[in-house]
């Protein structure tokens, strides 16, 4: 594997003079003609990056079957070509995460996270924190060291913060009072305003989506700080239930659509939302 100089990429292609070598996670693959694949990575050094993998479909030897979704690879991205995608020159396996692809639930969660990264991250903007977050949740999903639901809360809260879409959970979205100082345990969720409201502004009636203050605290805790520490959070069963329901409504609302992979996840869980 060649090691080459870093470049800054900001316009959707790779306008560098030399190829770039970087760890990268495969988040999307699309067939292109009879022989080729277009592969989208989230790379440590280049951020989101779409490349043409020539003959990847036709020749089993070309990339030795390593271009599977959610695998972590060492790639060499070629120099950008005028009017076209840069070429994937080399790809060597780092972590195949095989247990994810064997399990439909794990595949659905990984697909959801990959779809959010693909939708929310701009092409060519380096963001090591997103790369390390995606690697962290995929590795834990693969080994089963944490439940998919807990990993998904960790992933969504941190990606929302990094991408500037973090829900407002520390203060009432209407009167701005500090949630910490409220006596009541339940808070009404006001998705359109991006967070929770105090009982004085919006009564947390049955039937309305609600979050307990305990869940709010756990969500805020995992959104920031050190990833390894946040990843050790033991969510209470209630926080898992409430947090998952809240985030899987909050994310589509602010994305402007329901991610296709989230619909699949809901179908698998039997809650066809
Ligand atoms: Zn209020």
PDB file of C-alpha atoms and ligand atoms in Angstrom:
ATOM      1  CA  UNK A   1       0.000   0.000   0.000  1.00  0.00           C
ATOM      2  CA  UNK A   2       1.503   3.319  -1.050  1.00  0.00           C
ATOM      3  CA  UNK A   3       1.502   6.199   1.417  1.00  0.00           C
ATOM      4  CA  UNK A   4       1.060   9.528  -0.244  1.00  0.00           C
ATOM      5  CA  UNK A   5       0.638  13.139   0.651  1.00  0.00           C
ATOM      6  CA  UNK A   6      -2.674  14.370   2.143  1.00  0.00           C
ATOM      7  CA  UNK A   7      -4.868  16.675   0.109  1.00  0.00           C
ATOM      8  CA  UNK A   8      -7.926  18.739   0.810  1.00  0.00           C
ATOM      9  CA  UNK A   9     -10.967  17.771  -1.210  1.00  0.00           C
ATOM     10  CA  UNK A  10     -13.916  20.110  -1.348  1.00  0.00           C
ATOM     11  CA  UNK A  11     -15.648  19.925  -4.690  1.00  0.00           C
ATOM     12  CA  UNK A  12     -16.946  16.398  -5.070  1.00  0.00           C
ATOM     13  CA  UNK A  13     -14.021  15.028  -7.048  1.00  0.00           C
ATOM     14  CA  UNK A  14     -10.468  14.351  -5.982  1.00  0.00           C
ATOM     15  CA  UNK A  15      -8.535  17.276  -7.464  1.00  0.00           C
ATOM     16  CA  UNK A  16      -5.213  16.000  -6.268  1.00  0.00           C
ATOM     17  CA  UNK A  17      -2.175  15.327  -8.330  1.00  0.00           C
ATOM     18  CA  UNK A  18      -1.262  12.134  -6.525  1.00  0.00           C
ATOM     19  CA  UNK A  19      -3.357   9.199  -5.330  1.00  0.00           C
ATOM     20  CA  UNK A  20      -4.353   9.249  -1.658  1.00  0.00           C
ATOM     21  CA  UNK A  21      -4.194   6.322   0.738  1.00  0.00           C
ATOM     22  CA  UNK A  22      -6.649   6.202   3.655  1.00  0.00           C
ATOM     23  CA  UNK A  23      -8.717   3.895   5.858  1.00  0.00           C
ATOM     24  CA  UNK A  24     -12.334   4.008   4.659  1.00  0.00           C
ATOM     25  CA  UNK A  25     -15.712   2.380   5.376  1.00  0.00           C
ATOM     26  CA  UNK A  26     -17.897   1.334   2.438  1.00  0.00           C
ATOM     27  CA  UNK A  27     -21.331   2.948   2.912  1.00  0.00           C
ATOM     28  CA  UNK A  28     -22.927   2.522  -0.521  1.00  0.00           C
ATOM     29  CA  UNK A  29     -22.394   0.492  -3.681  1.00  0.00           C
ATOM     30  CA  UNK A  30     -24.177   0.873  -6.987  1.00  0.00           C
ATOM     31  CA  UNK A  31     -23.766  -1.190 -10.139  1.00  0.00           C
ATOM     32  CA  UNK A  32     -22.485   0.720 -13.131  1.00  0.00           C
ATOM     33  CA  UNK A  33     -22.812  -1.053 -16.479  1.00  0.00           C
ATOM     34  CA  UNK A  34     -21.910  -4.716 -16.763  1.00  0.00           C
ATOM     35  CA  UNK A  35     -18.512  -4.601 -15.189  1.00  0.00           C
ATOM     36  CA  UNK A  36     -18.060  -1.659 -12.830  1.00  0.00           C
ATOM     37  CA  UNK A  37     -19.265  -0.457  -9.432  1.00  0.00           C
ATOM     38  CA  UNK A  38     -19.627   3.038  -8.021  1.00  0.00           C
ATOM     39  CA  UNK A  39     -18.565   2.781  -4.397  1.00  0.00           C
ATOM     40  CA  UNK A  40     -19.110   5.466  -1.759  1.00  0.00           C
ATOM     41  CA  UNK A  41     -16.851   5.487   1.276  1.00  0.00           C
ATOM     42  CA  UNK A  42     -16.577   7.503   4.418  1.00  0.00           C
ATOM     43  CA  UNK A  43     -12.813   7.839   4.631  1.00  0.00           C
ATOM     44  CA  UNK A  44     -10.670   8.959   7.552  1.00  0.00           C
ATOM     45  CA  UNK A  45      -8.661  11.387   5.426  1.00  0.00           C
ATOM     46  CA  UNK A  46     -11.132  12.436   2.717  1.00  0.00           C
ATOM     47  CA  UNK A  47     -14.608  12.262   4.280  1.00  0.00           C
ATOM     48  CA  UNK A  48     -17.401  11.071   1.984  1.00  0.00           C
ATOM     49  CA  UNK A  49     -15.967   9.939  -1.291  1.00  0.00           C
ATOM     50  CA  UNK A  50     -17.506   8.256  -4.370  1.00  0.00           C
ATOM     51  CA  UNK A  51     -15.163   6.309  -6.610  1.00  0.00           C
ATOM     52  CA  UNK A  52     -15.414   4.165  -9.720  1.00  0.00           C
ATOM     53  CA  UNK A  53     -14.296   0.589  -9.131  1.00  0.00           C
ATOM     54  CA  UNK A  54     -13.411  -0.615 -12.617  1.00  0.00           C
ATOM     55  CA  UNK A  55     -14.124  -4.278 -13.399  1.00  0.00           C
ATOM     56  CA  UNK A  56     -15.159  -4.868  -9.766  1.00  0.00           C
ATOM     57  CA  UNK A  57     -18.244  -6.795 -10.909  1.00  0.00           C
ATOM     58  CA  UNK A  58     -16.747  -8.633 -13.840  1.00  0.00           C
ATOM     59  CA  UNK A  59     -13.501  -9.809 -12.316  1.00  0.00           C
ATOM     60  CA  UNK A  60     -13.512 -11.555  -8.945  1.00  0.00           C
ATOM     61  CA  UNK A  61      -9.768 -11.020  -8.775  1.00  0.00           C
ATOM     62  CA  UNK A  62      -9.823  -7.244  -9.315  1.00  0.00           C
ATOM     63  CA  UNK A  63     -10.758  -6.363  -5.704  1.00  0.00           C
ATOM     64  CA  UNK A  64     -10.791  -9.921  -4.336  1.00  0.00           C
ATOM     65  CA  UNK A  65     -14.382  -9.644  -3.113  1.00  0.00           C
ATOM     66  CA  UNK A  66     -13.590  -7.007  -0.477  1.00  0.00           C
ATOM     67  CA  UNK A  67     -16.060  -4.359  -1.678  1.00  0.00           C
ATOM     68  CA  UNK A  68     -18.866  -5.410   0.660  1.00  0.00           C
ATOM     69  CA  UNK A  69     -21.079  -2.918   2.475  1.00  0.00           C
ATOM     70  CA  UNK A  70     -19.902  -1.788   5.934  1.00  0.00           C
ATOM     71  CA  UNK A  71     -16.404  -3.258   5.568  1.00  0.00           C
ATOM     72  CA  UNK A  72     -13.446  -1.157   6.605  1.00  0.00           C
ATOM     73  CA  UNK A  73     -10.690  -1.056   4.018  1.00  0.00           C
ATOM     74  CA  UNK A  74      -7.391   0.612   3.266  1.00  0.00           C
ATOM     75  CA  UNK A  75      -8.038   2.263  -0.064  1.00  0.00           C
ATOM     76  CA  UNK A  76      -6.011   4.177  -2.585  1.00  0.00           C
ATOM     77  CA  UNK A  77      -8.134   6.789  -4.352  1.00  0.00           C
ATOM     78  CA  UNK A  78      -6.808   7.872  -7.711  1.00  0.00           C
ATOM     79  CA  UNK A  79      -6.513  11.407  -8.964  1.00  0.00           C
ATOM     80  CA  UNK A  80      -9.786  13.001 -10.121  1.00  0.00           C
ATOM     81  CA  UNK A  81     -10.648  12.900 -13.793  1.00  0.00           C
ATOM     82  CA  UNK A  82     -12.225  15.807 -15.608  1.00  0.00           C
ATOM     83  CA  UNK A  83     -16.005  15.252 -15.693  1.00  0.00           C
ATOM     84  CA  UNK A  84     -15.873  11.859 -14.018  1.00  0.00           C
ATOM     85  CA  UNK A  85     -15.336  10.027 -10.797  1.00  0.00           C
ATOM     86  CA  UNK A  86     -11.875   9.281  -9.524  1.00  0.00           C
ATOM     87  CA  UNK A  87     -10.871   5.643  -9.686  1.00  0.00           C
ATOM     88  CA  UNK A  88     -10.522   3.237  -6.808  1.00  0.00           C
ATOM     89  CA  UNK A  89      -6.984   1.990  -7.396  1.00  0.00           C
ATOM     90  CA  UNK A  90      -6.468  -0.388  -4.486  1.00  0.00           C
ATOM     91  CA  UNK A  91      -8.571  -1.808  -1.669  1.00  0.00           C
ATOM     92  CA  UNK A  92      -7.262  -4.013   1.140  1.00  0.00           C
ATOM     93  CA  UNK A  93      -9.420  -5.416   3.906  1.00  0.00           C
ATOM     94  CA  UNK A  94      -8.989  -4.083   7.476  1.00  0.00           C
ATOM     95  CA  UNK A  95     -12.227  -5.213   9.162  1.00  0.00           C
ATOM     96  CA  UNK A  96     -14.903  -7.213   7.323  1.00  0.00           C
ATOM     97  CA  UNK A  97     -17.462  -7.130  10.201  1.00  0.00           C
ATOM     98  CA  UNK A  98     -18.955 -10.422   8.920  1.00  0.00           C
ATOM     99  CA  UNK A  99     -21.565 -10.823  11.689  1.00  0.00           C
ATOM    100  CA  UNK A 100     -23.362  -7.678  10.502  1.00  0.00           C
ATOM    101  CA  UNK A 101     -24.097  -9.055   7.053  1.00  0.00           C
ATOM    102  CA  UNK A 102     -25.210 -12.439   8.431  1.00  0.00           C
ATOM    103  CA  UNK A 103     -27.953 -10.884  10.580  1.00  0.00           C
ATOM    104  CA  UNK A 104     -30.884  -9.003   8.963  1.00  0.00           C
ATOM    105  CA  UNK A 105     -31.397  -6.832  12.083  1.00  0.00           C
ATOM    106  CA  UNK A 106     -27.757  -5.837  12.263  1.00  0.00           C
ATOM    107  CA  UNK A 107     -27.723  -5.200   8.519  1.00  0.00           C
ATOM    108  CA  UNK A 108     -30.772  -2.941   8.864  1.00  0.00           C
ATOM    109  CA  UNK A 109     -29.154  -0.901  11.655  1.00  0.00           C
ATOM    110  CA  UNK A 110     -25.854  -0.581   9.776  1.00  0.00           C
ATOM    111  CA  UNK A 111     -27.768   0.435   6.614  1.00  0.00           C
ATOM    112  CA  UNK A 112     -29.604   3.141   8.567  1.00  0.00           C
ATOM    113  CA  UNK A 113     -26.369   4.585   9.967  1.00  0.00           C
ATOM    114  CA  UNK A 114     -24.676   4.440   6.553  1.00  0.00           C
ATOM    115  CA  UNK A 115     -27.674   6.157   4.939  1.00  0.00           C
ATOM    116  CA  UNK A 116     -27.541   8.986   7.506  1.00  0.00           C
ATOM    117  CA  UNK A 117     -23.815   9.507   6.931  1.00  0.00           C
ATOM    118  CA  UNK A 118     -24.386   9.490   3.171  1.00  0.00           C
ATOM    119  CA  UNK A 119     -27.246  12.000   3.459  1.00  0.00           C
ATOM    120  CA  UNK A 120     -25.813  14.357   6.066  1.00  0.00           C
ATOM    121  CA  UNK A 121     -22.145  14.512   5.192  1.00  0.00           C
ATOM    122  CA  UNK A 122     -20.958  16.609   2.281  1.00  0.00           C
ATOM    123  CA  UNK A 123     -18.724  14.996  -0.298  1.00  0.00           C
ATOM    124  CA  UNK A 124     -15.020  15.606   0.274  1.00  0.00           C
ATOM    125  CA  UNK A 125     -15.180  17.228   3.715  1.00  0.00           C
ATOM    126  CA  UNK A 126     -12.850  15.425   6.097  1.00  0.00           C
ATOM    127  CA  UNK A 127     -14.361  14.601   9.494  1.00  0.00           C
ATOM    128  CA  UNK A 128     -12.366  12.149  11.594  1.00  0.00           C
ATOM    129  CA  UNK A 129     -14.974  12.210  14.386  1.00  0.00           C
ATOM    130  CA  UNK A 130     -17.661  10.803  12.056  1.00  0.00           C
ATOM    131  CA  UNK A 131     -15.271   8.146  10.755  1.00  0.00           C
ATOM    132  CA  UNK A 132     -14.333   7.035  14.287  1.00  0.00           C
ATOM    133  CA  UNK A 133     -17.989   7.058  15.372  1.00  0.00           C
ATOM    134  CA  UNK A 134     -19.088   4.899  12.442  1.00  0.00           C
ATOM    135  CA  UNK A 135     -16.177   2.504  13.026  1.00  0.00           C
ATOM    136  CA  UNK A 136     -17.015   2.325  16.751  1.00  0.00           C
ATOM    137  CA  UNK A 137     -20.682   1.405  16.259  1.00  0.00           C
ATOM    138  CA  UNK A 138     -20.002  -1.068  13.422  1.00  0.00           C
ATOM    139  CA  UNK A 139     -17.313  -2.855  15.469  1.00  0.00           C
ATOM    140  CA  UNK A 140     -19.616  -3.100  18.515  1.00  0.00           C
ATOM    141  CA  UNK A 141     -22.555  -4.201  16.340  1.00  0.00           C
ATOM    142  CA  UNK A 142     -20.363  -6.912  14.807  1.00  0.00           C
ATOM    143  CA  UNK A 143     -19.154  -8.327  18.137  1.00  0.00           C
ATOM    144  CA  UNK A 144     -22.494  -7.836  19.898  1.00  0.00           C
ATOM    145  CA  UNK A 145     -20.816  -6.035  22.822  1.00  0.00           C
ATOM    146  CA  UNK A 146     -23.795  -3.647  23.004  1.00  0.00           C
ATOM    147  CA  UNK A 147     -27.396  -3.956  21.833  1.00  0.00           C
ATOM    148  CA  UNK A 148     -28.162  -2.481  18.384  1.00  0.00           C
ATOM    149  CA  UNK A 149     -30.735  -0.164  19.989  1.00  0.00           C
ATOM    150  CA  UNK A 150     -28.164   1.341  22.412  1.00  0.00           C
ATOM    151  CA  UNK A 151     -25.605   1.719  19.608  1.00  0.00           C
ATOM    152  CA  UNK A 152     -28.194   3.401  17.403  1.00  0.00           C
ATOM    153  CA  UNK A 153     -29.011   5.969  20.102  1.00  0.00           C
ATOM    154  CA  UNK A 154     -25.298   6.667  20.598  1.00  0.00           C
ATOM    155  CA  UNK A 155     -24.760   6.995  16.850  1.00  0.00           C
ATOM    156  CA  UNK A 156     -27.772   9.207  16.146  1.00  0.00           C
ATOM    157  CA  UNK A 157     -27.170  11.590  19.069  1.00  0.00           C
ATOM    158  CA  UNK A 158     -23.501  12.071  18.194  1.00  0.00           C
ATOM    159  CA  UNK A 159     -24.075  12.393  14.434  1.00  0.00           C
ATOM    160  CA  UNK A 160     -26.856  14.930  15.087  1.00  0.00           C
ATOM    161  CA  UNK A 161     -24.498  16.987  17.248  1.00  0.00           C
ATOM    162  CA  UNK A 162     -21.590  16.790  14.796  1.00  0.00           C
ATOM    163  CA  UNK A 163     -23.796  17.732  11.837  1.00  0.00           C
ATOM    164  CA  UNK A 164     -25.396  20.659  13.704  1.00  0.00           C
ATOM    165  CA  UNK A 165     -28.847  19.041  14.106  1.00  0.00           C
ATOM    166  CA  UNK A 166     -28.689  18.198  17.818  1.00  0.00           C
ATOM    167  CA  UNK A 167     -32.129  18.160  19.500  1.00  0.00           C
ATOM    168  CA  UNK A 168     -32.759  20.848  22.134  1.00  0.00           C
ATOM    169  CA  UNK A 169     -33.015  18.841  25.331  1.00  0.00           C
ATOM    170  CA  UNK A 170     -31.402  21.062  27.959  1.00  0.00           C
ATOM    171  CA  UNK A 171     -34.010  23.847  27.760  1.00  0.00           C
ATOM    172  CA  UNK A 172     -37.706  24.146  26.965  1.00  0.00           C
ATOM    173  CA  UNK A 173     -38.022  24.899  23.228  1.00  0.00           C
ATOM    174  CA  UNK A 174     -40.784  27.463  23.951  1.00  0.00           C
ATOM    175  CA  UNK A 175     -39.886  29.463  27.104  1.00  0.00           C
ATOM    176  CA  UNK A 176     -36.175  28.448  27.252  1.00  0.00           C
ATOM    177  CA  UNK A 177     -36.349  27.504  30.948  1.00  0.00           C
ATOM    178  CA  UNK A 178     -33.729  25.050  32.218  1.00  0.00           C
ATOM    179  CA  UNK A 179     -35.083  21.467  32.140  1.00  0.00           C
ATOM    180  CA  UNK A 180     -32.903  20.565  35.129  1.00  0.00           C
ATOM    181  CA  UNK A 181     -34.935  22.885  37.375  1.00  0.00           C
ATOM    182  CA  UNK A 182     -38.343  21.364  36.482  1.00  0.00           C
ATOM    183  CA  UNK A 183     -39.989  19.190  39.125  1.00  0.00           C
ATOM    184  CA  UNK A 184     -42.196  17.106  36.821  1.00  0.00           C
ATOM    185  CA  UNK A 185     -40.662  13.892  35.469  1.00  0.00           C
ATOM    186  CA  UNK A 186     -42.311  13.814  32.031  1.00  0.00           C
ATOM    187  CA  UNK A 187     -41.704  16.323  29.252  1.00  0.00           C
ATOM    188  CA  UNK A 188     -43.721  16.759  26.065  1.00  0.00           C
ATOM    189  CA  UNK A 189     -41.815  16.307  22.811  1.00  0.00           C
ATOM    190  CA  UNK A 190     -42.174  19.087  20.263  1.00  0.00           C
ATOM    191  CA  UNK A 191     -40.507  17.626  17.170  1.00  0.00           C
ATOM    192  CA  UNK A 192     -41.186  20.603  14.887  1.00  0.00           C
ATOM    193  CA  UNK A 193     -39.365  22.924  17.294  1.00  0.00           C
ATOM    194  CA  UNK A 194     -36.571  20.421  17.702  1.00  0.00           C
ATOM    195  CA  UNK A 195     -36.794  19.266  21.325  1.00  0.00           C
ATOM    196  CA  UNK A 196     -38.778  19.114  24.561  1.00  0.00           C
ATOM    197  CA  UNK A 197     -41.127  21.580  26.235  1.00  0.00           C
ATOM    198  CA  UNK A 198     -41.696  22.240  29.942  1.00  0.00           C
ATOM    199  CA  UNK A 199     -45.112  21.267  31.461  1.00  0.00           C
ATOM    200  CA  UNK A 200     -45.991  24.993  31.815  1.00  0.00           C
ATOM    201  CA  UNK A 201     -45.728  25.479  28.031  1.00  0.00           C
ATOM    202  CA  UNK A 202     -47.032  22.104  26.858  1.00  0.00           C
ATOM    203  CA  UNK A 203     -48.667  19.580  29.203  1.00  0.00           C
ATOM    204  CA  UNK A 204     -47.148  16.095  28.717  1.00  0.00           C
ATOM    205  CA  UNK A 205     -50.537  14.398  28.254  1.00  0.00           C
ATOM    206  CA  UNK A 206     -51.002  10.729  27.521  1.00  0.00           C
ATOM    207  CA  UNK A 207     -51.078  10.118  23.798  1.00  0.00           C
ATOM    208  CA  UNK A 208     -48.536  12.850  23.092  1.00  0.00           C
ATOM    209  CA  UNK A 209     -44.919  11.776  22.560  1.00  0.00           C
ATOM    210  CA  UNK A 210     -43.018  12.266  25.790  1.00  0.00           C
ATOM    211  CA  UNK A 211     -39.555  11.887  27.248  1.00  0.00           C
ATOM    212  CA  UNK A 212     -38.742  11.368  30.896  1.00  0.00           C
ATOM    213  CA  UNK A 213     -36.095  13.609  32.419  1.00  0.00           C
ATOM    214  CA  UNK A 214     -33.940  10.533  33.089  1.00  0.00           C
ATOM    215  CA  UNK A 215     -33.944   9.711  29.358  1.00  0.00           C
ATOM    216  CA  UNK A 216     -33.142  13.329  28.470  1.00  0.00           C
ATOM    217  CA  UNK A 217     -30.109  13.185  30.768  1.00  0.00           C
ATOM    218  CA  UNK A 218     -28.853   9.966  29.184  1.00  0.00           C
ATOM    219  CA  UNK A 219     -29.340  11.313  25.649  1.00  0.00           C
ATOM    220  CA  UNK A 220     -27.418  14.495  26.463  1.00  0.00           C
ATOM    221  CA  UNK A 221     -24.643  12.489  28.109  1.00  0.00           C
ATOM    222  CA  UNK A 222     -23.996  10.264  25.056  1.00  0.00           C
ATOM    223  CA  UNK A 223     -24.140  13.162  22.577  1.00  0.00           C
ATOM    224  CA  UNK A 224     -20.908  14.765  23.761  1.00  0.00           C
ATOM    225  CA  UNK A 225     -17.628  14.033  25.496  1.00  0.00           C
ATOM    226  CA  UNK A 226     -15.271  11.164  24.884  1.00  0.00           C
ATOM    227  CA  UNK A 227     -16.664   8.458  22.556  1.00  0.00           C
ATOM    228  CA  UNK A 228     -15.325   5.502  24.542  1.00  0.00           C
ATOM    229  CA  UNK A 229     -16.848   6.834  27.779  1.00  0.00           C
ATOM    230  CA  UNK A 230     -20.152   7.676  26.063  1.00  0.00           C
ATOM    231  CA  UNK A 231     -20.150   4.196  24.509  1.00  0.00           C
ATOM    232  CA  UNK A 232     -20.151   2.619  27.976  1.00  0.00           C
ATOM    233  CA  UNK A 233     -23.497   4.206  28.910  1.00  0.00           C
ATOM    234  CA  UNK A 234     -25.888   1.621  30.325  1.00  0.00           C
ATOM    235  CA  UNK A 235     -29.261   2.850  29.142  1.00  0.00           C
ATOM    236  CA  UNK A 236     -32.212   1.948  31.334  1.00  0.00           C
ATOM    237  CA  UNK A 237     -34.910  -0.077  29.498  1.00  0.00           C
ATOM    238  CA  UNK A 238     -37.110   3.019  29.635  1.00  0.00           C
ATOM    239  CA  UNK A 239     -34.388   5.272  28.159  1.00  0.00           C
ATOM    240  CA  UNK A 240     -33.803   2.742  25.368  1.00  0.00           C
ATOM    241  CA  UNK A 241     -37.499   2.640  24.520  1.00  0.00           C
ATOM    242  CA  UNK A 242     -38.112   6.387  24.775  1.00  0.00           C
ATOM    243  CA  UNK A 243     -34.804   7.420  23.203  1.00  0.00           C
ATOM    244  CA  UNK A 244     -35.213   5.138  20.217  1.00  0.00           C
ATOM    245  CA  UNK A 245     -38.810   6.247  19.583  1.00  0.00           C
ATOM    246  CA  UNK A 246     -37.837   9.925  19.912  1.00  0.00           C
ATOM    247  CA  UNK A 247     -34.786   9.766  17.615  1.00  0.00           C
ATOM    248  CA  UNK A 248     -36.519   7.702  14.940  1.00  0.00           C
ATOM    249  CA  UNK A 249     -39.139  10.467  14.697  1.00  0.00           C
ATOM    250  CA  UNK A 250     -36.747  13.392  15.149  1.00  0.00           C
ATOM    251  CA  UNK A 251     -34.262  12.290  12.457  1.00  0.00           C
ATOM    252  CA  UNK A 252     -36.820  11.800   9.617  1.00  0.00           C
ATOM    253  CA  UNK A 253     -38.548  15.086  10.506  1.00  0.00           C
ATOM    254  CA  UNK A 254     -35.340  17.061  10.237  1.00  0.00           C
ATOM    255  CA  UNK A 255     -34.109  15.060   7.255  1.00  0.00           C
ATOM    256  CA  UNK A 256     -37.374  15.835   5.424  1.00  0.00           C
ATOM    257  CA  UNK A 257     -38.061  12.168   4.641  1.00  0.00           C
ATOM    258  CA  UNK A 258     -38.071   8.733   6.231  1.00  0.00           C
ATOM    259  CA  UNK A 259     -34.809   6.984   5.328  1.00  0.00           C
ATOM    260  CA  UNK A 260     -35.509   3.833   3.288  1.00  0.00           C
ATOM    261  CA  UNK A 261     -33.385   1.732   5.643  1.00  0.00           C
ATOM    262  CA  UNK A 262     -35.390   2.983   8.647  1.00  0.00           C
ATOM    263  CA  UNK A 263     -38.587   1.706   6.994  1.00  0.00           C
ATOM    264  CA  UNK A 264     -36.904  -1.694   6.599  1.00  0.00           C
ATOM    265  CA  UNK A 265     -35.856  -1.625  10.248  1.00  0.00           C
ATOM    266  CA  UNK A 266     -39.420  -0.834  11.332  1.00  0.00           C
ATOM    267  CA  UNK A 267     -40.779  -3.668   9.183  1.00  0.00           C
ATOM    268  CA  UNK A 268     -38.314  -6.115  10.735  1.00  0.00           C
ATOM    269  CA  UNK A 269     -39.299  -5.002  14.227  1.00  0.00           C
ATOM    270  CA  UNK A 270     -42.941  -5.327  13.312  1.00  0.00           C
ATOM    271  CA  UNK A 271     -43.688  -1.672  14.067  1.00  0.00           C
ATOM    272  CA  UNK A 272     -44.473  -0.590  10.527  1.00  0.00           C
ATOM    273  CA  UNK A 273     -44.295   3.158  11.152  1.00  0.00           C
TER     274      UNK A 273
HETATM  275 ZN1  LIG B   1     -41.498  26.193  28.688  1.00  0.00          ZN
END
